[in-house]
């Protein structure tokens, strides 16, 4: 089953929850990055959050270039999850705890996402582990939420280790179990480069990079 129906529903519920509880849209420190998601212009200053709503992309994008570069077949859910919308970060509550689902903010962010997923897949190949790709992070212990590329099931994963706790049988099932979490916008320190040298996205990229730096340190930077 495609991940798109549950994502579309969660995005709708996300906006409605903020409207009901805060009488405004979600806010996000975009750090100067333009996006069609922005609904209230606040100058795009790095120290000011913008209000945003998710936006349907004019042209659907995909991860065919990633699959071609690594000579692998990617589970089709990856295109449904990442290729149809631009959006701010999606915070959630769930039976497993609080976390964040990743979405691209703009086209540059989408391309950064592709490069970081390439880096993650290369790391899994190097460690001779089953291939996975990430869709978010859990808040309490900064573990990743990843998809098993063969089965499409969603799991908790620590960098450098195999998937440990299964959360759902599919991305669609996983997203359907999440509750939107209202939070104040959080300012993250800006980093210069991403996991593979690409430009950083505020927020989740920093958390992923910290986890991968720990992993690389564990393996002696090899």
PDB file of C-alpha atoms in Angstrom:
ATOM      1  CA  UNK A   1       0.000   0.000   0.000  1.00  0.00           C
ATOM      2  CA  UNK A   2       1.292   3.465  -0.864  1.00  0.00           C
ATOM      3  CA  UNK A   3       2.383   5.763   1.967  1.00  0.00           C
ATOM      4  CA  UNK A   4       0.697   8.727   0.282  1.00  0.00           C
ATOM      5  CA  UNK A   5      -2.887   8.354   1.667  1.00  0.00           C
ATOM      6  CA  UNK A   6      -1.794   8.304   5.309  1.00  0.00           C
ATOM      7  CA  UNK A   7       0.700  11.139   4.733  1.00  0.00           C
ATOM      8  CA  UNK A   8      -1.976  13.292   3.090  1.00  0.00           C
ATOM      9  CA  UNK A   9      -4.316  12.637   6.013  1.00  0.00           C
ATOM     10  CA  UNK A  10      -1.652  13.326   8.640  1.00  0.00           C
ATOM     11  CA  UNK A  11      -0.686  16.635   7.005  1.00  0.00           C
ATOM     12  CA  UNK A  12      -4.349  17.685   7.034  1.00  0.00           C
ATOM     13  CA  UNK A  13      -4.742  16.700  10.693  1.00  0.00           C
ATOM     14  CA  UNK A  14      -1.486  18.474  11.534  1.00  0.00           C
ATOM     15  CA  UNK A  15      -2.650  21.837  10.183  1.00  0.00           C
ATOM     16  CA  UNK A  16      -6.105  21.443  11.750  1.00  0.00           C
ATOM     17  CA  UNK A  17      -4.618  20.653  15.179  1.00  0.00           C
ATOM     18  CA  UNK A  18      -2.549  23.857  15.170  1.00  0.00           C
ATOM     19  CA  UNK A  19      -5.553  25.895  14.049  1.00  0.00           C
ATOM     20  CA  UNK A  20      -7.722  24.423  16.802  1.00  0.00           C
ATOM     21  CA  UNK A  21      -5.185  24.695  19.634  1.00  0.00           C
ATOM     22  CA  UNK A  22      -3.180  27.793  18.661  1.00  0.00           C
ATOM     23  CA  UNK A  23      -5.382  29.616  16.146  1.00  0.00           C
ATOM     24  CA  UNK A  24      -2.395  29.802  13.824  1.00  0.00           C
ATOM     25  CA  UNK A  25      -0.282  27.625  11.549  1.00  0.00           C
ATOM     26  CA  UNK A  26       2.819  25.695  12.696  1.00  0.00           C
ATOM     27  CA  UNK A  27       6.011  27.721  13.011  1.00  0.00           C
ATOM     28  CA  UNK A  28       9.487  26.748  11.827  1.00  0.00           C
ATOM     29  CA  UNK A  29      12.949  28.323  11.933  1.00  0.00           C
ATOM     30  CA  UNK A  30      13.696  28.096   8.209  1.00  0.00           C
ATOM     31  CA  UNK A  31      17.071  29.859   8.662  1.00  0.00           C
ATOM     32  CA  UNK A  32      16.585  31.934   5.537  1.00  0.00           C
ATOM     33  CA  UNK A  33      15.484  29.045   3.301  1.00  0.00           C
ATOM     34  CA  UNK A  34      12.636  29.959   0.934  1.00  0.00           C
ATOM     35  CA  UNK A  35       9.677  27.596   0.528  1.00  0.00           C
ATOM     36  CA  UNK A  36       6.230  27.625  -1.045  1.00  0.00           C
ATOM     37  CA  UNK A  37       5.035  26.432   2.381  1.00  0.00           C
ATOM     38  CA  UNK A  38       5.475  29.863   3.972  1.00  0.00           C
ATOM     39  CA  UNK A  39       2.121  31.545   4.582  1.00  0.00           C
ATOM     40  CA  UNK A  40       3.153  34.482   6.748  1.00  0.00           C
ATOM     41  CA  UNK A  41       6.226  36.372   5.641  1.00  0.00           C
ATOM     42  CA  UNK A  42       8.350  37.295   8.646  1.00  0.00           C
ATOM     43  CA  UNK A  43      11.465  38.401   6.812  1.00  0.00           C
ATOM     44  CA  UNK A  44      13.073  34.947   6.610  1.00  0.00           C
ATOM     45  CA  UNK A  45      15.574  36.117   9.187  1.00  0.00           C
ATOM     46  CA  UNK A  46      17.427  33.206  10.729  1.00  0.00           C
ATOM     47  CA  UNK A  47      16.307  34.206  14.210  1.00  0.00           C
ATOM     48  CA  UNK A  48      12.587  34.398  13.369  1.00  0.00           C
ATOM     49  CA  UNK A  49      10.231  31.453  12.785  1.00  0.00           C
ATOM     50  CA  UNK A  50       7.849  31.452   9.826  1.00  0.00           C
ATOM     51  CA  UNK A  51       4.332  30.044   9.727  1.00  0.00           C
ATOM     52  CA  UNK A  52       3.827  27.305   7.152  1.00  0.00           C
ATOM     53  CA  UNK A  53       1.358  24.921   5.579  1.00  0.00           C
ATOM     54  CA  UNK A  54       2.212  21.844   3.554  1.00  0.00           C
ATOM     55  CA  UNK A  55       2.126  22.366  -0.217  1.00  0.00           C
ATOM     56  CA  UNK A  56       1.472  19.859  -2.997  1.00  0.00           C
ATOM     57  CA  UNK A  57       4.415  19.833  -5.393  1.00  0.00           C
ATOM     58  CA  UNK A  58       3.750  21.032  -8.937  1.00  0.00           C
ATOM     59  CA  UNK A  59       5.789  18.080 -10.229  1.00  0.00           C
ATOM     60  CA  UNK A  60       6.056  14.772  -8.389  1.00  0.00           C
ATOM     61  CA  UNK A  61       9.677  13.785  -7.724  1.00  0.00           C
ATOM     62  CA  UNK A  62      11.274  10.409  -7.083  1.00  0.00           C
ATOM     63  CA  UNK A  63      14.380   8.559  -5.965  1.00  0.00           C
ATOM     64  CA  UNK A  64      15.206   6.872  -9.273  1.00  0.00           C
ATOM     65  CA  UNK A  65      18.598   8.599  -9.334  1.00  0.00           C
ATOM     66  CA  UNK A  66      19.426   7.159  -5.889  1.00  0.00           C
ATOM     67  CA  UNK A  67      18.466   3.643  -6.979  1.00  0.00           C
ATOM     68  CA  UNK A  68      20.505   4.026 -10.170  1.00  0.00           C
ATOM     69  CA  UNK A  69      23.558   5.410  -8.376  1.00  0.00           C
ATOM     70  CA  UNK A  70      23.642   2.483  -5.943  1.00  0.00           C
ATOM     71  CA  UNK A  71      22.353  -0.148  -8.408  1.00  0.00           C
ATOM     72  CA  UNK A  72      19.536  -1.170  -6.088  1.00  0.00           C
ATOM     73  CA  UNK A  73      15.734  -1.243  -6.146  1.00  0.00           C
ATOM     74  CA  UNK A  74      14.168   1.089  -3.597  1.00  0.00           C
ATOM     75  CA  UNK A  75      10.851   0.274  -1.984  1.00  0.00           C
ATOM     76  CA  UNK A  76       8.123   2.288  -3.717  1.00  0.00           C
ATOM     77  CA  UNK A  77       6.939   3.885  -0.451  1.00  0.00           C
ATOM     78  CA  UNK A  78       9.910   6.252  -0.546  1.00  0.00           C
ATOM     79  CA  UNK A  79       8.432   8.164  -3.487  1.00  0.00           C
ATOM     80  CA  UNK A  80       4.992   8.379  -1.883  1.00  0.00           C
ATOM     81  CA  UNK A  81       6.462   9.743   1.332  1.00  0.00           C
ATOM     82  CA  UNK A  82       8.936  12.282  -0.035  1.00  0.00           C
ATOM     83  CA  UNK A  83       7.996  13.099  -3.614  1.00  0.00           C
ATOM     84  CA  UNK A  84       4.555  14.738  -3.377  1.00  0.00           C
ATOM     85  CA  UNK A  85       4.754  17.539  -0.780  1.00  0.00           C
ATOM     86  CA  UNK A  86       6.913  20.297   0.589  1.00  0.00           C
ATOM     87  CA  UNK A  87       6.403  20.701   4.320  1.00  0.00           C
ATOM     88  CA  UNK A  88       7.855  21.815   7.598  1.00  0.00           C
ATOM     89  CA  UNK A  89       8.859  19.271  10.276  1.00  0.00           C
ATOM     90  CA  UNK A  90       6.051  16.998  11.489  1.00  0.00           C
ATOM     91  CA  UNK A  91       6.158  16.448  15.232  1.00  0.00           C
ATOM     92  CA  UNK A  92       4.126  13.567  16.644  1.00  0.00           C
ATOM     93  CA  UNK A  93       3.055  11.654  19.717  1.00  0.00           C
ATOM     94  CA  UNK A  94       2.576   7.900  19.549  1.00  0.00           C
ATOM     95  CA  UNK A  95       2.402   4.741  21.616  1.00  0.00           C
ATOM     96  CA  UNK A  96       6.197   4.539  21.199  1.00  0.00           C
ATOM     97  CA  UNK A  97       6.870   8.104  22.354  1.00  0.00           C
ATOM     98  CA  UNK A  98       7.354  11.500  20.756  1.00  0.00           C
ATOM     99  CA  UNK A  99       9.219  12.005  17.509  1.00  0.00           C
ATOM    100  CA  UNK A 100       9.513  13.790  14.197  1.00  0.00           C
ATOM    101  CA  UNK A 101       8.686  12.714  10.656  1.00  0.00           C
ATOM    102  CA  UNK A 102      10.950  14.140   7.985  1.00  0.00           C
ATOM    103  CA  UNK A 103       9.631  16.109   5.005  1.00  0.00           C
ATOM    104  CA  UNK A 104      11.530  18.273   2.469  1.00  0.00           C
ATOM    105  CA  UNK A 105      11.138  22.046   2.892  1.00  0.00           C
ATOM    106  CA  UNK A 106      12.016  22.921  -0.714  1.00  0.00           C
ATOM    107  CA  UNK A 107      13.696  21.382  -3.772  1.00  0.00           C
ATOM    108  CA  UNK A 108      17.194  21.987  -2.448  1.00  0.00           C
ATOM    109  CA  UNK A 109      16.177  20.224   0.745  1.00  0.00           C
ATOM    110  CA  UNK A 110      14.779  17.300  -1.274  1.00  0.00           C
ATOM    111  CA  UNK A 111      18.099  16.930  -3.096  1.00  0.00           C
ATOM    112  CA  UNK A 112      19.925  17.110   0.246  1.00  0.00           C
ATOM    113  CA  UNK A 113      17.606  14.373   1.493  1.00  0.00           C
ATOM    114  CA  UNK A 114      18.505  12.194  -1.503  1.00  0.00           C
ATOM    115  CA  UNK A 115      22.220  12.618  -0.832  1.00  0.00           C
ATOM    116  CA  UNK A 116      21.850  11.822   2.859  1.00  0.00           C
ATOM    117  CA  UNK A 117      19.837   8.692   2.082  1.00  0.00           C
ATOM    118  CA  UNK A 118      22.593   7.631  -0.348  1.00  0.00           C
ATOM    119  CA  UNK A 119      25.069   8.078   2.500  1.00  0.00           C
ATOM    120  CA  UNK A 120      22.897   6.019   4.830  1.00  0.00           C
ATOM    121  CA  UNK A 121      22.446   3.208   2.285  1.00  0.00           C
ATOM    122  CA  UNK A 122      26.200   3.145   1.582  1.00  0.00           C
ATOM    123  CA  UNK A 123      26.833   2.849   5.314  1.00  0.00           C
ATOM    124  CA  UNK A 124      24.436  -0.104   5.540  1.00  0.00           C
ATOM    125  CA  UNK A 125      26.195  -1.778   2.614  1.00  0.00           C
ATOM    126  CA  UNK A 126      29.584  -1.194   4.242  1.00  0.00           C
ATOM    127  CA  UNK A 127      28.356  -2.761   7.481  1.00  0.00           C
ATOM    128  CA  UNK A 128      26.841  -5.667   5.492  1.00  0.00           C
ATOM    129  CA  UNK A 129      23.435  -5.011   7.029  1.00  0.00           C
ATOM    130  CA  UNK A 130      19.967  -5.111   5.414  1.00  0.00           C
ATOM    131  CA  UNK A 131      19.252  -1.891   3.531  1.00  0.00           C
ATOM    132  CA  UNK A 132      17.086   0.723   5.246  1.00  0.00           C
ATOM    133  CA  UNK A 133      16.208   4.370   4.700  1.00  0.00           C
ATOM    134  CA  UNK A 134      15.200   6.857   7.345  1.00  0.00           C
ATOM    135  CA  UNK A 135      11.908   8.712   7.707  1.00  0.00           C
ATOM    136  CA  UNK A 136      12.369  10.425  11.076  1.00  0.00           C
ATOM    137  CA  UNK A 137      13.735  10.318  14.591  1.00  0.00           C
ATOM    138  CA  UNK A 138      12.441   9.523  18.059  1.00  0.00           C
ATOM    139  CA  UNK A 139      12.878  12.371  20.499  1.00  0.00           C
ATOM    140  CA  UNK A 140      13.827  10.666  23.755  1.00  0.00           C
ATOM    141  CA  UNK A 141      16.901   8.733  22.628  1.00  0.00           C
ATOM    142  CA  UNK A 142      17.530  10.190  19.148  1.00  0.00           C
ATOM    143  CA  UNK A 143      17.158   6.810  17.491  1.00  0.00           C
ATOM    144  CA  UNK A 144      16.143   6.793  13.837  1.00  0.00           C
ATOM    145  CA  UNK A 145      12.839   5.647  12.413  1.00  0.00           C
ATOM    146  CA  UNK A 146      13.719   3.608   9.338  1.00  0.00           C
ATOM    147  CA  UNK A 147      12.035   1.535   6.659  1.00  0.00           C
ATOM    148  CA  UNK A 148      13.218  -1.961   5.792  1.00  0.00           C
ATOM    149  CA  UNK A 149      13.828  -1.595   2.067  1.00  0.00           C
ATOM    150  CA  UNK A 150      12.864  -5.189   1.291  1.00  0.00           C
ATOM    151  CA  UNK A 151       9.592  -5.453   3.238  1.00  0.00           C
ATOM    152  CA  UNK A 152       8.514  -1.814   3.686  1.00  0.00           C
ATOM    153  CA  UNK A 153       8.075  -2.320   7.443  1.00  0.00           C
ATOM    154  CA  UNK A 154       8.948   0.520   9.847  1.00  0.00           C
ATOM    155  CA  UNK A 155      11.420   0.072  12.693  1.00  0.00           C
ATOM    156  CA  UNK A 156      13.524   1.774  15.370  1.00  0.00           C
ATOM    157  CA  UNK A 157      17.183   1.793  14.378  1.00  0.00           C
ATOM    158  CA  UNK A 158      20.356   2.960  16.080  1.00  0.00           C
ATOM    159  CA  UNK A 159      23.167   4.131  13.757  1.00  0.00           C
ATOM    160  CA  UNK A 160      25.544   1.260  13.090  1.00  0.00           C
ATOM    161  CA  UNK A 161      23.088  -1.408  14.217  1.00  0.00           C
ATOM    162  CA  UNK A 162      20.367  -3.455  12.550  1.00  0.00           C
ATOM    163  CA  UNK A 163      16.732  -2.483  13.036  1.00  0.00           C
ATOM    164  CA  UNK A 164      15.648  -3.475  16.536  1.00  0.00           C
ATOM    165  CA  UNK A 165      11.955  -2.765  17.241  1.00  0.00           C
ATOM    166  CA  UNK A 166       9.237  -3.045  14.614  1.00  0.00           C
ATOM    167  CA  UNK A 167       6.670  -0.238  14.799  1.00  0.00           C
ATOM    168  CA  UNK A 168       4.414  -1.019  11.846  1.00  0.00           C
ATOM    169  CA  UNK A 169       4.119  -3.252   8.810  1.00  0.00           C
ATOM    170  CA  UNK A 170       4.201  -0.294   6.412  1.00  0.00           C
ATOM    171  CA  UNK A 171       4.773   3.455   6.267  1.00  0.00           C
ATOM    172  CA  UNK A 172       1.053   3.943   5.703  1.00  0.00           C
ATOM    173  CA  UNK A 173       0.248   1.946   8.847  1.00  0.00           C
ATOM    174  CA  UNK A 174       2.896   3.827  10.850  1.00  0.00           C
ATOM    175  CA  UNK A 175       1.652   7.287   9.851  1.00  0.00           C
ATOM    176  CA  UNK A 176      -1.945   6.287  10.568  1.00  0.00           C
ATOM    177  CA  UNK A 177      -1.043   5.659  14.220  1.00  0.00           C
ATOM    178  CA  UNK A 178       0.546   9.073  14.856  1.00  0.00           C
ATOM    179  CA  UNK A 179      -1.047  12.031  16.642  1.00  0.00           C
ATOM    180  CA  UNK A 180       0.066  15.576  15.693  1.00  0.00           C
ATOM    181  CA  UNK A 181       2.115  17.166  18.477  1.00  0.00           C
ATOM    182  CA  UNK A 182       1.865  20.929  18.995  1.00  0.00           C
ATOM    183  CA  UNK A 183       5.241  22.437  19.895  1.00  0.00           C
ATOM    184  CA  UNK A 184       6.944  25.806  19.821  1.00  0.00           C
ATOM    185  CA  UNK A 185       9.463  26.280  17.038  1.00  0.00           C
ATOM    186  CA  UNK A 186      12.986  25.308  18.073  1.00  0.00           C
ATOM    187  CA  UNK A 187      16.128  27.071  16.906  1.00  0.00           C
ATOM    188  CA  UNK A 188      18.990  24.694  16.053  1.00  0.00           C
ATOM    189  CA  UNK A 189      22.640  25.589  15.719  1.00  0.00           C
ATOM    190  CA  UNK A 190      23.585  25.843  12.063  1.00  0.00           C
ATOM    191  CA  UNK A 191      26.000  23.278  10.648  1.00  0.00           C
ATOM    192  CA  UNK A 192      28.147  23.721   7.571  1.00  0.00           C
ATOM    193  CA  UNK A 193      27.758  20.342   5.895  1.00  0.00           C
ATOM    194  CA  UNK A 194      25.474  17.326   5.958  1.00  0.00           C
ATOM    195  CA  UNK A 195      26.244  13.627   6.308  1.00  0.00           C
ATOM    196  CA  UNK A 196      27.900  13.488   2.907  1.00  0.00           C
ATOM    197  CA  UNK A 197      29.071  17.087   2.482  1.00  0.00           C
ATOM    198  CA  UNK A 198      25.715  18.469   1.290  1.00  0.00           C
ATOM    199  CA  UNK A 199      24.225  21.631   2.753  1.00  0.00           C
ATOM    200  CA  UNK A 200      22.367  21.172   6.028  1.00  0.00           C
ATOM    201  CA  UNK A 201      18.657  21.456   6.664  1.00  0.00           C
ATOM    202  CA  UNK A 202      17.778  23.008  10.015  1.00  0.00           C
ATOM    203  CA  UNK A 203      16.596  20.639  12.703  1.00  0.00           C
ATOM    204  CA  UNK A 204      16.466  16.973  11.846  1.00  0.00           C
ATOM    205  CA  UNK A 205      19.609  17.057   9.683  1.00  0.00           C
ATOM    206  CA  UNK A 206      21.603  18.215  12.686  1.00  0.00           C
ATOM    207  CA  UNK A 207      20.251  15.421  14.857  1.00  0.00           C
ATOM    208  CA  UNK A 208      21.007  12.826  12.166  1.00  0.00           C
ATOM    209  CA  UNK A 209      24.493  14.219  11.674  1.00  0.00           C
ATOM    210  CA  UNK A 210      25.271  14.010  15.387  1.00  0.00           C
ATOM    211  CA  UNK A 211      24.211  10.353  15.395  1.00  0.00           C
ATOM    212  CA  UNK A 212      26.336   9.585  12.349  1.00  0.00           C
ATOM    213  CA  UNK A 213      29.350  11.410  13.778  1.00  0.00           C
ATOM    214  CA  UNK A 214      29.052   9.150  16.809  1.00  0.00           C
ATOM    215  CA  UNK A 215      28.884   6.125  14.509  1.00  0.00           C
ATOM    216  CA  UNK A 216      31.918   7.190  12.488  1.00  0.00           C
ATOM    217  CA  UNK A 217      33.840   7.815  15.690  1.00  0.00           C
ATOM    218  CA  UNK A 218      32.950   4.313  16.863  1.00  0.00           C
ATOM    219  CA  UNK A 219      34.360   2.862  13.647  1.00  0.00           C
ATOM    220  CA  UNK A 220      37.458   5.032  13.710  1.00  0.00           C
ATOM    221  CA  UNK A 221      36.223   7.291  10.898  1.00  0.00           C
ATOM    222  CA  UNK A 222      36.566   4.471   8.363  1.00  0.00           C
TER     223      UNK A 222
END
